[in-house]
Coordinates of C-alpha atoms in Angstrom, one line a residue:
M1 CA 0.0 0.0 0.0
T2 CA 1.4 3.4 -0.9
S3 CA 2.1 5.6 2.1
A4 CA 1.2 9.2 2.5
I5 CA 4.9 10.2 2.0
S6 CA 5.2 8.3 -1.2
F7 CA 1.9 9.8 -2.4
T8 CA 3.3 13.3 -1.8
K9 CA 6.5 12.4 -3.7
L10 CA 4.5 11.1 -6.6
I11 CA 2.6 14.4 -6.8
R12 CA 5.8 16.3 -6.7
T13 CA 7.1 14.2 -9.6
E14 CA 4.0 14.8 -11.6
R15 CA 4.3 18.5 -11.0
K16 CA 7.8 18.4 -12.6
Q17 CA 6.4 16.7 -15.7
L18 CA 3.7 19.4 -15.9
M19 CA 6.2 22.3 -15.8
W20 CA 5.0 23.4 -19.2
L21 CA 1.6 23.9 -17.8
T22 CA 2.9 25.8 -14.8
V23 CA 4.8 28.2 -17.0
L24 CA 1.8 28.8 -19.3
Q25 CA -0.5 29.5 -16.4
A26 CA 2.1 31.7 -14.7
V27 CA 2.5 33.9 -17.8
A28 CA -1.3 34.1 -18.3
F29 CA -2.0 35.0 -14.7
A30 CA 0.9 37.5 -14.5
L31 CA -0.6 39.4 -17.5
S32 CA -4.2 39.1 -16.3
V33 CA -3.9 40.0 -12.6
P34 CA -0.7 41.8 -11.3
L35 CA -0.1 43.7 -14.6
F36 CA -3.8 44.5 -15.0
V37 CA -4.0 45.8 -11.4
L38 CA -0.8 47.9 -11.9
M39 CA -2.1 49.5 -15.1
N40 CA -5.5 50.2 -13.7
M41 CA -4.2 51.7 -10.5
A42 CA -1.7 53.9 -12.4
V43 CA -4.4 55.1 -14.8
A44 CA -6.8 55.9 -11.9
L45 CA -4.1 57.8 -10.0
E46 CA -3.1 59.8 -13.1
D47 CA -6.7 60.7 -13.8
Q48 CA -7.2 62.0 -10.3
K49 CA -3.9 64.1 -10.5
T50 CA -5.1 65.5 -13.8
A51 CA -8.3 66.6 -12.1
W52 CA -6.3 68.5 -9.5
V53 CA -7.8 66.5 -6.6
D54 CA -6.2 64.3 -4.0
A55 CA -6.4 60.6 -4.5
D56 CA -9.7 59.2 -3.3
A57 CA -9.1 56.0 -1.4
R58 CA -12.6 54.8 -2.2
V59 CA -12.1 55.2 -5.9
M60 CA -8.7 53.4 -5.7
L61 CA -10.3 50.6 -3.7
D62 CA -13.0 50.2 -6.3
V63 CA -10.4 50.0 -9.0
L64 CA -8.5 47.3 -7.1
G65 CA -11.7 45.3 -6.6
A66 CA -12.7 45.6 -10.3
S67 CA -9.2 44.3 -11.3
M68 CA -9.2 41.1 -9.2
G69 CA -12.6 40.7 -7.6
L70 CA -15.7 38.5 -7.6
D71 CA -17.2 40.0 -10.8
R72 CA -14.1 39.7 -13.0
Y73 CA -15.2 37.4 -15.8
L74 CA -11.7 37.1 -17.3
D75 CA -10.6 34.9 -14.4
V76 CA -13.5 32.6 -15.0
L77 CA -12.7 32.2 -18.7
L78 CA -9.1 31.5 -17.8
A79 CA -10.1 28.9 -15.3
L80 CA -12.3 27.1 -17.9
I81 CA -9.7 27.3 -20.6
F82 CA -6.9 26.0 -18.4
G83 CA -9.2 23.2 -17.2
V84 CA -9.5 22.0 -20.8
I85 CA -5.8 22.4 -21.6
A86 CA -4.8 20.6 -18.3
A87 CA -7.0 17.6 -18.9
L88 CA -5.8 17.2 -22.5
G89 CA -2.2 17.6 -21.6
A90 CA -2.1 15.5 -18.4
F91 CA -4.0 12.5 -19.9
C92 CA -3.0 12.7 -23.6
Y93 CA -1.1 9.4 -23.0
V94 CA -4.4 7.4 -23.1
H95 CA -4.4 8.1 -26.9
S96 CA -1.1 6.3 -27.4
R97 CA -0.7 2.6 -26.9
E98 CA 3.0 2.8 -26.2
K99 CA 2.6 5.5 -23.5
L100 CA -0.5 3.8 -22.1
D101 CA 1.4 0.5 -21.7
F102 CA 4.3 2.3 -20.0
Y103 CA 2.1 4.1 -17.4
H104 CA 0.0 1.0 -16.7
S105 CA 3.1 -1.0 -16.1
L106 CA 4.1 1.1 -13.1
P107 CA 3.5 -0.5 -9.7
L108 CA 0.5 1.8 -9.1
R109 CA -3.2 1.2 -9.4
R110 CA -5.1 3.0 -12.0
D111 CA -7.3 4.9 -9.7
R112 CA -4.4 6.0 -7.5
F113 CA -2.4 7.2 -10.5
F114 CA -5.5 9.1 -11.7
L115 CA -5.7 10.8 -8.4
V116 CA -2.0 11.6 -8.2
R117 CA -2.0 13.2 -11.7
S118 CA -5.2 15.1 -11.0
M119 CA -3.9 16.4 -7.7
A120 CA -0.7 17.6 -9.4
V121 CA -2.8 19.5 -12.0
V122 CA -5.0 21.1 -9.4
E123 CA -2.0 22.2 -7.3
T124 CA -0.3 23.7 -10.4
Y125 CA -3.3 25.9 -11.1
A126 CA -3.9 26.8 -7.4
G127 CA -0.3 27.8 -6.9
T128 CA 0.1 30.0 -9.9
Y129 CA -3.3 31.7 -9.5
A130 CA -2.8 32.2 -5.7
L131 CA 0.6 33.8 -6.4
A132 CA -0.9 36.1 -9.0
L133 CA -3.6 37.2 -6.5
V134 CA -1.1 37.9 -3.8
C135 CA 1.0 40.0 -6.2
G136 CA -2.2 42.0 -7.1
L137 CA -2.9 42.7 -3.4
L138 CA 0.7 43.7 -2.8
I139 CA 0.5 46.2 -5.7
G140 CA -2.7 47.6 -4.1
G141 CA -0.7 48.0 -0.9
L142 CA 2.0 49.9 -2.7
Y143 CA -0.8 52.4 -3.7
H144 CA -1.9 52.5 0.0
V145 CA -5.1 50.7 -1.0
F146 CA -6.0 47.7 1.2
S147 CA -9.0 46.4 3.0
V148 CA -9.8 43.3 5.0
T149 CA -13.0 42.9 3.0
V150 CA -11.0 42.9 -0.2
L151 CA -8.7 40.3 1.2
I152 CA -11.6 38.1 2.2
E153 CA -13.4 38.5 -1.1
T154 CA -10.1 37.7 -2.9
A155 CA -9.9 34.5 -1.0
V156 CA -13.5 33.6 -1.9
T157 CA -12.7 34.5 -5.6
F158 CA -9.8 32.1 -5.4
V159 CA -11.9 29.2 -4.1
R160 CA -14.7 29.8 -6.6
N161 CA -12.4 30.0 -9.6
L162 CA -10.5 26.9 -8.4
L163 CA -13.8 25.1 -8.4
F164 CA -14.5 26.4 -11.9
F165 CA -11.1 25.0 -13.0
C166 CA -11.9 21.6 -11.4
C167 CA -15.3 21.5 -13.0
S168 CA -13.9 22.2 -16.5
Y169 CA -11.0 19.8 -15.9
A170 CA -13.3 17.0 -14.8
G171 CA -15.7 17.6 -17.7
T172 CA -12.9 17.4 -20.2
L173 CA -11.6 14.2 -18.6
V174 CA -15.0 12.6 -19.3
A175 CA -14.5 13.4 -23.0
V176 CA -10.9 12.1 -22.9
M177 CA -11.9 8.8 -21.3
L178 CA -14.7 8.2 -23.8
T179 CA -12.5 8.7 -26.8
G180 CA -9.3 7.0 -28.2
K181 CA -7.7 9.8 -30.1
L182 CA -7.3 13.6 -29.9
L183 CA -9.6 14.4 -32.9
T184 CA -12.6 12.6 -31.5
T185 CA -11.8 14.1 -28.1
L186 CA -12.1 17.6 -29.5
C187 CA -15.3 16.6 -31.3
A188 CA -16.7 15.2 -28.1
L189 CA -16.0 18.5 -26.3
A190 CA -17.8 20.4 -29.1
V191 CA -20.8 18.0 -28.7
F192 CA -20.8 18.3 -24.9
F193 CA -20.9 22.1 -25.2
G194 CA -23.4 22.6 -28.1
Y195 CA -25.6 19.5 -28.3
L196 CA -28.3 20.4 -25.8
P197 CA -28.4 24.1 -26.8
L198 CA -29.0 22.8 -30.4
L199 CA -31.9 20.6 -29.2
I200 CA -33.4 23.6 -27.3
V201 CA -33.2 25.7 -30.5
V202 CA -34.8 22.9 -32.6
I203 CA -37.6 22.4 -30.0
G204 CA -38.3 26.1 -29.9
Y205 CA -38.6 26.4 -33.6
F206 CA -41.0 23.4 -33.7
V207 CA -43.2 25.0 -31.1
D208 CA -43.2 28.4 -32.8
S209 CA -43.8 27.0 -36.3
F210 CA -46.0 24.0 -35.8
L211 CA -47.7 24.2 -32.4
T212 CA -49.5 27.4 -33.4
T213 CA -52.1 27.1 -30.7
C214 CA -49.5 27.0 -27.9
V215 CA -49.8 30.1 -25.7
N216 CA -46.6 32.2 -25.7
T217 CA -43.8 29.9 -24.5
E218 CA -40.9 32.3 -25.1
W219 CA -40.9 32.9 -21.4
L220 CA -39.6 29.4 -20.9
W221 CA -36.4 30.4 -22.5
M222 CA -36.1 34.2 -21.9
S223 CA -37.0 34.1 -18.2
N224 CA -35.1 30.9 -17.4
Q225 CA -32.3 31.1 -19.9
Y226 CA -29.6 30.8 -17.3
Q227 CA -31.2 27.9 -15.6
T228 CA -31.7 26.2 -19.0
L229 CA -28.1 26.8 -20.2
K230 CA -26.8 25.6 -16.9
V231 CA -27.7 22.0 -17.5
T232 CA -26.2 21.8 -21.0
S233 CA -22.5 21.3 -20.1
P234 CA -20.1 21.9 -17.3
W235 CA -18.6 24.9 -19.1
A236 CA -22.1 26.4 -19.6
F237 CA -22.8 25.7 -15.9
C238 CA -19.8 27.7 -14.9
M239 CA -20.3 30.6 -17.3
T240 CA -24.0 31.0 -16.3
W241 CA -23.3 30.4 -12.6
G242 CA -24.1 33.3 -10.3
N243 CA -27.1 34.6 -12.3
G244 CA -29.8 32.9 -10.3
R245 CA -30.0 31.5 -6.8
E246 CA -26.2 31.3 -6.7
A247 CA -25.9 35.1 -6.4
G248 CA -25.6 36.4 -2.9
A249 CA -25.1 39.8 -1.4
V250 CA -23.1 42.5 -3.2
G251 CA -19.7 43.1 -1.7
V252 CA -16.8 45.5 -2.4
T253 CA -15.5 43.6 -5.5
G254 CA -18.7 42.1 -6.7
R255 CA -21.6 39.7 -5.8
W256 CA -20.8 37.1 -3.3
P257 CA -21.6 33.4 -4.2
S258 CA -24.3 31.8 -2.1
I259 CA -24.0 28.7 -0.1
T260 CA -26.5 27.0 -2.4
G261 CA -24.4 27.9 -5.5
I262 CA -21.2 26.6 -3.9
C263 CA -22.8 23.3 -3.0
Q264 CA -24.1 22.9 -6.6
L265 CA -20.7 23.6 -8.0
V266 CA -19.0 21.1 -5.7
A267 CA -21.6 18.4 -6.4
I268 CA -21.3 18.8 -10.2
T269 CA -17.5 18.7 -10.0
A270 CA -17.5 15.7 -7.8
L271 CA -19.9 13.9 -10.0
L272 CA -17.8 14.5 -13.1
F273 CA -14.6 13.4 -11.3
C274 CA -16.3 10.2 -10.2
L275 CA -17.6 9.5 -13.8
A276 CA -14.2 10.2 -15.3
L277 CA -12.5 7.9 -12.7
V278 CA -15.0 5.0 -13.4
L279 CA -14.5 5.4 -17.2
Y280 CA -10.7 5.3 -16.7
R281 CA -10.8 2.2 -14.6
Y282 CA -12.9 0.2 -17.1
R283 CA -11.3 1.6 -20.2
K284 CA -9.4 -1.0 -22.1
S285 CA -5.8 -0.4 -23.2
E286 CA -6.7 -1.5 -26.7
A287 CA -9.0 1.6 -27.1
A288 CA -6.0 3.8 -27.6
G289 CA -5.9 5.0 -31.2
S290 CA -9.6 4.1 -31.8
A291 CA -12.3 6.8 -32.3
L292 CA -14.2 5.8 -29.2
A293 CA -13.0 3.9 -26.1
F294 CA -16.3 2.0 -25.9
V295 CA -17.2 0.6 -29.3
R296 CA -20.8 -0.1 -28.4
L297 CA -21.5 3.6 -28.2
E298 CA -20.6 4.3 -31.8
G299 CA -24.1 3.7 -33.3
I300 CA -25.9 5.4 -30.4
I301 CA -23.8 8.5 -30.7
K302 CA -24.0 8.6 -34.5
I303 CA -27.9 8.4 -34.4
L304 CA -28.1 11.0 -31.6
I305 CA -26.1 13.5 -33.6
A306 CA -27.5 12.7 -37.1
V307 CA -31.1 13.2 -36.1
P308 CA -30.9 16.8 -34.8
V309 CA -28.7 17.8 -37.7
A310 CA -31.2 16.3 -40.2
L311 CA -33.9 18.3 -38.4
V312 CA -31.9 21.5 -38.7
G313 CA -31.6 20.9 -42.4
A314 CA -35.3 20.4 -42.7
I315 CA -35.9 23.6 -40.6
L316 CA -33.7 25.7 -42.9
I317 CA -35.5 24.5 -46.0
H318 CA -38.9 25.0 -44.4
S319 CA -38.1 28.5 -43.5
M320 CA -37.1 29.3 -47.1
I321 CA -39.2 26.9 -49.2
P322 CA -42.1 25.3 -47.3
S323 CA -42.3 22.4 -49.7
V324 CA -42.7 18.7 -48.6
L325 CA -40.4 17.4 -51.3
W326 CA -37.6 19.9 -50.4
E327 CA -38.0 19.1 -46.7
L328 CA -37.9 15.4 -47.4
A329 CA -34.7 15.9 -49.5
A330 CA -33.1 18.0 -46.8
I331 CA -33.6 15.3 -44.2
L332 CA -32.3 12.5 -46.5
V333 CA -29.2 14.5 -47.6
S334 CA -28.2 16.0 -44.2
G335 CA -28.9 12.8 -42.2
T336 CA -26.9 10.7 -44.7
L337 CA -24.0 13.1 -44.9
V338 CA -23.6 13.2 -41.1
C339 CA -23.6 9.4 -40.9
F340 CA -21.0 9.3 -43.6
L341 CA -18.8 11.9 -41.9
M342 CA -19.0 10.2 -38.5
E343 CA -18.3 6.8 -40.0
F344 CA -15.2 8.3 -41.7
I345 CA -14.1 9.7 -38.3
Y346 CA -14.6 6.4 -36.7
R347 CA -12.7 4.3 -39.2
W348 CA -10.5 7.0 -40.9
D349 CA -11.2 5.1 -44.1
I350 CA -13.4 6.5 -46.8
H351 CA -14.1 3.0 -48.2
Q352 CA -16.0 2.1 -45.0
I353 CA -18.5 4.9 -44.8
L354 CA -21.2 2.5 -45.9
M355 CA -20.2 0.0 -43.3
H356 CA -23.4 0.5 -41.1
K357 CA -26.2 1.3 -43.5
W358 CA -28.8 0.7 -40.8
H359 CA -27.5 3.7 -38.9
I360 CA -28.5 5.9 -41.8
A361 CA -31.9 4.3 -42.1
V362 CA -32.6 4.7 -38.4
S363 CA -31.4 8.3 -38.3
V364 CA -33.3 9.4 -41.4
G365 CA -36.4 7.5 -40.3
M366 CA -36.5 9.1 -36.9
A367 CA -36.0 12.6 -38.3
L368 CA -38.8 12.1 -40.8
V369 CA -41.2 10.9 -38.1
I370 CA -40.4 13.8 -35.8
F371 CA -40.4 16.6 -38.4
F372 CA -43.6 15.5 -40.3
G373 CA -45.3 14.5 -37.1
F374 CA -45.0 18.0 -35.9
R375 CA -45.7 19.5 -39.3
Y376 CA -49.0 17.8 -39.7
D377 CA -49.9 17.7 -36.0
V378 CA -50.2 14.0 -35.9
L379 CA -50.9 14.0 -32.2
G380 CA -53.7 16.6 -32.6
Y381 CA -52.2 19.2 -30.3
N382 CA -53.5 22.2 -32.2
T383 CA -57.0 20.7 -32.6
F384 CA -57.4 19.4 -29.1
L385 CA -60.7 20.3 -27.5
P386 CA -61.9 18.7 -24.2
A387 CA -65.5 17.6 -23.9
Q388 CA -67.7 20.3 -22.5
D389 CA -68.8 18.1 -19.6
E390 CA -65.1 17.7 -18.5
V391 CA -64.5 21.5 -18.2
A392 CA -65.1 23.1 -14.8
S393 CA -64.2 26.7 -15.8
M394 CA -62.8 28.7 -18.6
A395 CA -61.2 32.0 -19.4
V396 CA -60.7 34.0 -22.6
R397 CA -58.5 37.0 -23.5
S398 CA -57.7 38.7 -26.8
L399 CA -55.4 41.4 -28.0
F400 CA -58.1 43.9 -27.3
T401 CA -57.7 43.2 -23.6
A402 CA -53.9 43.2 -23.6
W403 CA -53.3 45.0 -20.3
S404 CA -51.9 43.9 -17.0
Y405 CA -53.8 42.4 -14.1
P406 CA -52.9 41.9 -10.4
V407 CA -50.0 39.5 -10.1
Q408 CA -50.9 36.0 -9.2
E409 CA -48.6 33.9 -7.0
K410 CA -48.2 31.0 -9.4
A411 CA -44.9 29.5 -10.6
N412 CA -44.0 28.7 -14.2
R413 CA -46.6 31.1 -15.6
N414 CA -46.1 33.8 -18.3
D415 CA -48.1 37.0 -18.5
E416 CA -50.7 35.6 -20.8
Q417 CA -51.3 32.6 -18.5
L418 CA -51.5 34.8 -15.4
A419 CA -54.1 37.0 -17.1
L420 CA -56.2 34.0 -18.0
D421 CA -55.9 32.7 -14.4
Y422 CA -57.2 36.1 -13.2
L423 CA -60.1 36.2 -15.7
E424 CA -61.2 32.6 -15.1
N425 CA -64.9 32.0 -14.6
A426 CA -67.4 29.2 -14.5
N427 CA -69.5 30.3 -17.5
V428 CA -68.5 27.4 -19.6
D429 CA -71.7 27.3 -21.7
L430 CA -71.0 30.8 -23.0
L431 CA -67.2 30.4 -23.6
Y432 CA -67.2 26.8 -25.0
P433 CA -68.7 27.7 -28.4
L434 CA -65.9 30.3 -28.9
A435 CA -63.3 27.5 -28.3
E436 CA -65.2 25.2 -30.7
N437 CA -65.0 27.9 -33.4
G438 CA -61.3 28.3 -32.8
V439 CA -60.6 24.6 -33.2
E440 CA -62.8 24.4 -36.3
N441 CA -60.8 27.3 -37.8
Q442 CA -57.5 25.5 -36.9
R443 CA -58.7 22.3 -38.7
S444 CA -59.6 24.4 -41.7
K445 CA -56.2 26.0 -41.8
Q446 CA -54.5 22.6 -41.6
K447 CA -56.4 21.3 -44.6
N448 CA -55.8 24.5 -46.6
P449 CA -52.7 26.4 -45.2
E450 CA -52.9 29.0 -47.9
D451 CA -56.5 30.1 -47.0
Y452 CA -56.9 33.4 -45.2
L453 CA -59.6 33.7 -42.6
D454 CA -61.5 37.0 -42.7
D455 CA -62.9 38.9 -39.7
T456 CA -61.1 36.9 -37.1
V457 CA -59.3 37.7 -33.9
W458 CA -56.6 35.8 -32.0
V459 CA -57.7 34.9 -28.5
D460 CA -56.1 33.0 -25.6
V461 CA -58.2 30.4 -23.9
K462 CA -57.8 28.5 -20.7
Y463 CA -59.6 25.2 -19.7
T464 CA -59.6 24.0 -16.2
L465 CA -60.8 20.4 -16.2
K466 CA -62.7 18.8 -13.4
N467 CA -59.7 16.6 -12.7
G468 CA -57.6 19.7 -12.0
N469 CA -55.6 19.9 -15.2
E470 CA -55.1 23.3 -16.7
I471 CA -54.8 23.7 -20.4
Y472 CA -53.9 26.9 -22.3
R473 CA -54.5 27.4 -26.0
S474 CA -54.5 30.2 -28.6
Y475 CA -57.1 30.2 -31.4
E476 CA -58.2 32.4 -34.3
V477 CA -61.9 33.0 -33.7
A478 CA -64.5 34.7 -35.8
Y479 CA -64.9 38.3 -34.6
D480 CA -68.7 38.3 -34.4
I481 CA -68.6 35.2 -32.2
Y482 CA -66.0 36.8 -29.9
S483 CA -67.9 40.1 -29.8
Q484 CA -71.2 38.4 -28.9
C485 CA -69.5 36.2 -26.3
M486 CA -67.9 39.2 -24.6
E487 CA -71.1 41.3 -24.7
E488 CA -72.9 38.6 -22.8
L489 CA -69.9 38.0 -20.4
L490 CA -69.6 41.7 -19.6
K491 CA -73.2 41.9 -18.4
D492 CA -71.8 40.3 -15.2
T493 CA -70.9 43.3 -13.0
E494 CA -68.3 41.3 -11.1
Y495 CA -66.6 40.0 -14.2
R496 CA -66.6 43.5 -15.8
R497 CA -64.8 44.9 -12.7
R498 CA -62.2 42.2 -13.0
M499 CA -61.9 42.7 -16.8
Y500 CA -61.3 46.5 -16.3
P501 CA -59.4 47.0 -13.1
I502 CA -59.8 50.8 -13.4
L503 CA -63.4 50.4 -12.4
T504 CA -62.3 49.4 -8.9
W505 CA -59.8 52.3 -8.4
D506 CA -60.5 55.3 -6.2
A507 CA -60.1 58.2 -8.5
D508 CA -58.8 60.5 -5.7
E509 CA -55.9 58.2 -5.0
V510 CA -54.6 58.3 -8.5
V511 CA -51.5 60.7 -8.5
G512 CA -50.8 60.6 -12.3
I513 CA -51.8 59.1 -15.6
S514 CA -49.7 58.5 -18.7
G515 CA -50.9 57.2 -22.0
N516 CA -51.7 58.1 -25.6
F517 CA -54.7 58.8 -27.8
P518 CA -55.2 58.8 -31.6
Q519 CA -55.1 62.0 -33.6
G520 CA -56.7 62.3 -37.0
D521 CA -60.0 61.8 -38.8
I522 CA -59.1 58.7 -40.8
P523 CA -58.8 55.6 -38.5
E524 CA -56.3 53.9 -40.8
L525 CA -53.9 56.9 -40.6
Y526 CA -54.1 57.5 -36.9
S527 CA -51.1 58.9 -35.2
Y528 CA -50.7 58.9 -31.4
A529 CA -49.9 61.7 -29.0
D530 CA -48.5 60.8 -25.6
I531 CA -50.0 62.6 -22.6
Q532 CA -49.1 62.8 -18.9
V533 CA -51.4 64.2 -16.3
V534 CA -49.9 65.2 -12.9
P535 CA -51.8 67.2 -10.2
G536 CA -50.9 70.9 -10.1
E537 CA -48.9 70.8 -13.3
A538 CA -49.6 71.6 -16.9
T539 CA -50.6 68.6 -19.0
A540 CA -47.4 67.3 -20.8
W541 CA -47.8 66.3 -24.4
G542 CA -45.5 64.0 -26.3
A543 CA -43.3 64.8 -29.3
Q544 CA -46.1 63.9 -31.7
S545 CA -48.6 66.3 -30.0
I546 CA -50.4 68.7 -32.3
S547 CA -50.6 72.5 -32.0
E548 CA -54.4 72.4 -31.5
P549 CA -55.7 69.5 -29.4
E550 CA -58.6 68.0 -31.3
T551 CA -61.8 66.7 -29.8
E552 CA -62.8 64.0 -32.3
W553 CA -61.3 61.3 -30.2
I554 CA -63.8 61.9 -27.4
P555 CA -66.9 59.7 -27.9
D556 CA -70.3 61.4 -28.3
Q557 CA -71.5 59.3 -25.4
L558 CA -69.4 61.3 -23.0
A559 CA -72.1 64.0 -23.0
A560 CA -74.8 61.4 -22.2
A561 CA -72.6 60.3 -19.2
G562 CA -72.7 63.7 -17.7
L563 CA -69.2 64.8 -18.8
E564 CA -70.2 67.7 -21.0
E565 CA -67.2 69.7 -20.0
A566 CA -64.9 67.0 -21.4
E567 CA -66.6 67.3 -24.8
T568 CA -66.0 71.1 -25.0
M569 CA -62.3 71.0 -24.3
T570 CA -60.6 73.5 -26.7
Q571 CA -57.2 75.1 -27.1
E572 CA -58.0 77.8 -24.5
D573 CA -59.4 75.7 -21.7
S574 CA -57.8 72.2 -22.3
F575 CA -55.1 73.0 -19.8
S576 CA -57.4 74.2 -17.1
A577 CA -56.9 73.1 -13.5
E578 CA -59.9 70.8 -13.8
S579 CA -58.7 69.0 -16.9
R580 CA -55.3 68.5 -15.2
R581 CA -56.9 66.5 -12.4
P582 CA -56.1 62.8 -12.8
A583 CA -59.5 62.0 -11.2
R584 CA -61.2 63.6 -14.2
W585 CA -59.1 61.5 -16.6
V586 CA -60.0 58.4 -14.7
Q587 CA -63.7 59.2 -15.1
I588 CA -63.1 59.7 -18.9
C589 CA -61.4 56.4 -19.1
R590 CA -64.2 54.7 -17.3
C591 CA -66.7 56.3 -19.6
I592 CA -64.8 55.1 -22.7
L593 CA -64.7 51.5 -21.2
K594 CA -68.4 51.6 -20.7
Y595 CA -69.0 52.0 -24.5
R596 CA -66.3 49.6 -25.7

């Protein structure tokens, strides 16, 4: 059994073999930390001298923190890059049968040799980076800039970036252990980094292009993009780390990492290290020089890559020429070429690219089923309509009611869904025919995609089934059906107050109103003038305001509502104290809503 002393000696020996990596990291960190700090401090000091003021210690402290603190993204990039370089350099011997036989002939078990070399790599990075940070702090001290808080945050930065390095190093080791030569290792790294983002893009395009009744799902990506990217690869995990729950309080040099974020980073790093170690233990020596270390994975990997690429080819053709024949040809050509290319990388022999024809058949077949299954809505997503007796409540909302409502405390909801939740009611008999018309229009569009539906309006619909399921859809509904439905629905006083929140406001509590109203006699050529109403101040008009405020925009019904003074607003009295009261404008808005 190897003793602790011999283990230390082995690590020291490995560090000597990794001297090239030590020199490379030392040069990079010397340029990125001490020299960067020195330049920034000198520039900041010179700027203050030029301004004929004494050096501000707070300004100099901020400069020091920005040069080597928690929010410095350059150090994160260097940690990730050196993690990849260190893994490729330290374990490049697994790609050579001669070197592999030599190292495995040593009187040392595989897992212990793996740990020795990994510890040497980590110590090399930690030593050079720590030295660079110490030099940066010393340079700050020379400029009489030092703080215990900066020292603590520098130590936290060191630990965090060391974990980033280890995560990148372990992720690269997984790619190294799965492959048998450098070319396929680099390809594996590219696949690890870009495969899942490619799938996300493909799925998003399919939803936007083919699931036309899906209520806006852009929020799934836009509001959770960091959480989505985080699970795609260890490098993406590190680059997007700190934008969600991992972000803590703001310190002198940046935002502190949270305990949750550190635990996640440690867990991911440990998992990747364990996976790389297991692969290294069970990897056969004969795998050196082969494309993949585990031959049984060749077909699976080829199919998993060929199918998304074939779908991307079909998507590009569909976006330019929505023709079935061209889409079919794109899938056949792109799927086949990817299989040929991967087979060539596997064998490095062009005569063997047709060695596994069934891989081509499976890849192309899966791509055809997925693409045309979505294209023609085989599963009936767009035409789904629950039975009326299964629906407990419904809600409807169109572009004509595109304003905000009180925020609902519900997770994983976008604005459209939250608005439907707020407007939900049990009048299923009234709203269900509207949904039926939307589904019927959707079926008509699927049969004749080129047909244009006249006098329709897009509406969002929510079904709450009696079993508790909530379903959201978006339909193109006949305008007369929608108008009739809304007229009946707005006869309910309580629903009308929910539909138009302004009806529940106390006019005297409104301190200001901003908005716009149309100007012009021809509805098709309306321009809009912005307006702001603040108590005790003149009404502020926007850049598009006219020299003589017109009155055509005020409905004739305002006079019948008892607001004769609003109808007689002219250039002379339009800026009177009464017209500048927000309460008066609230009453006008309520009157307009009454006659919508």
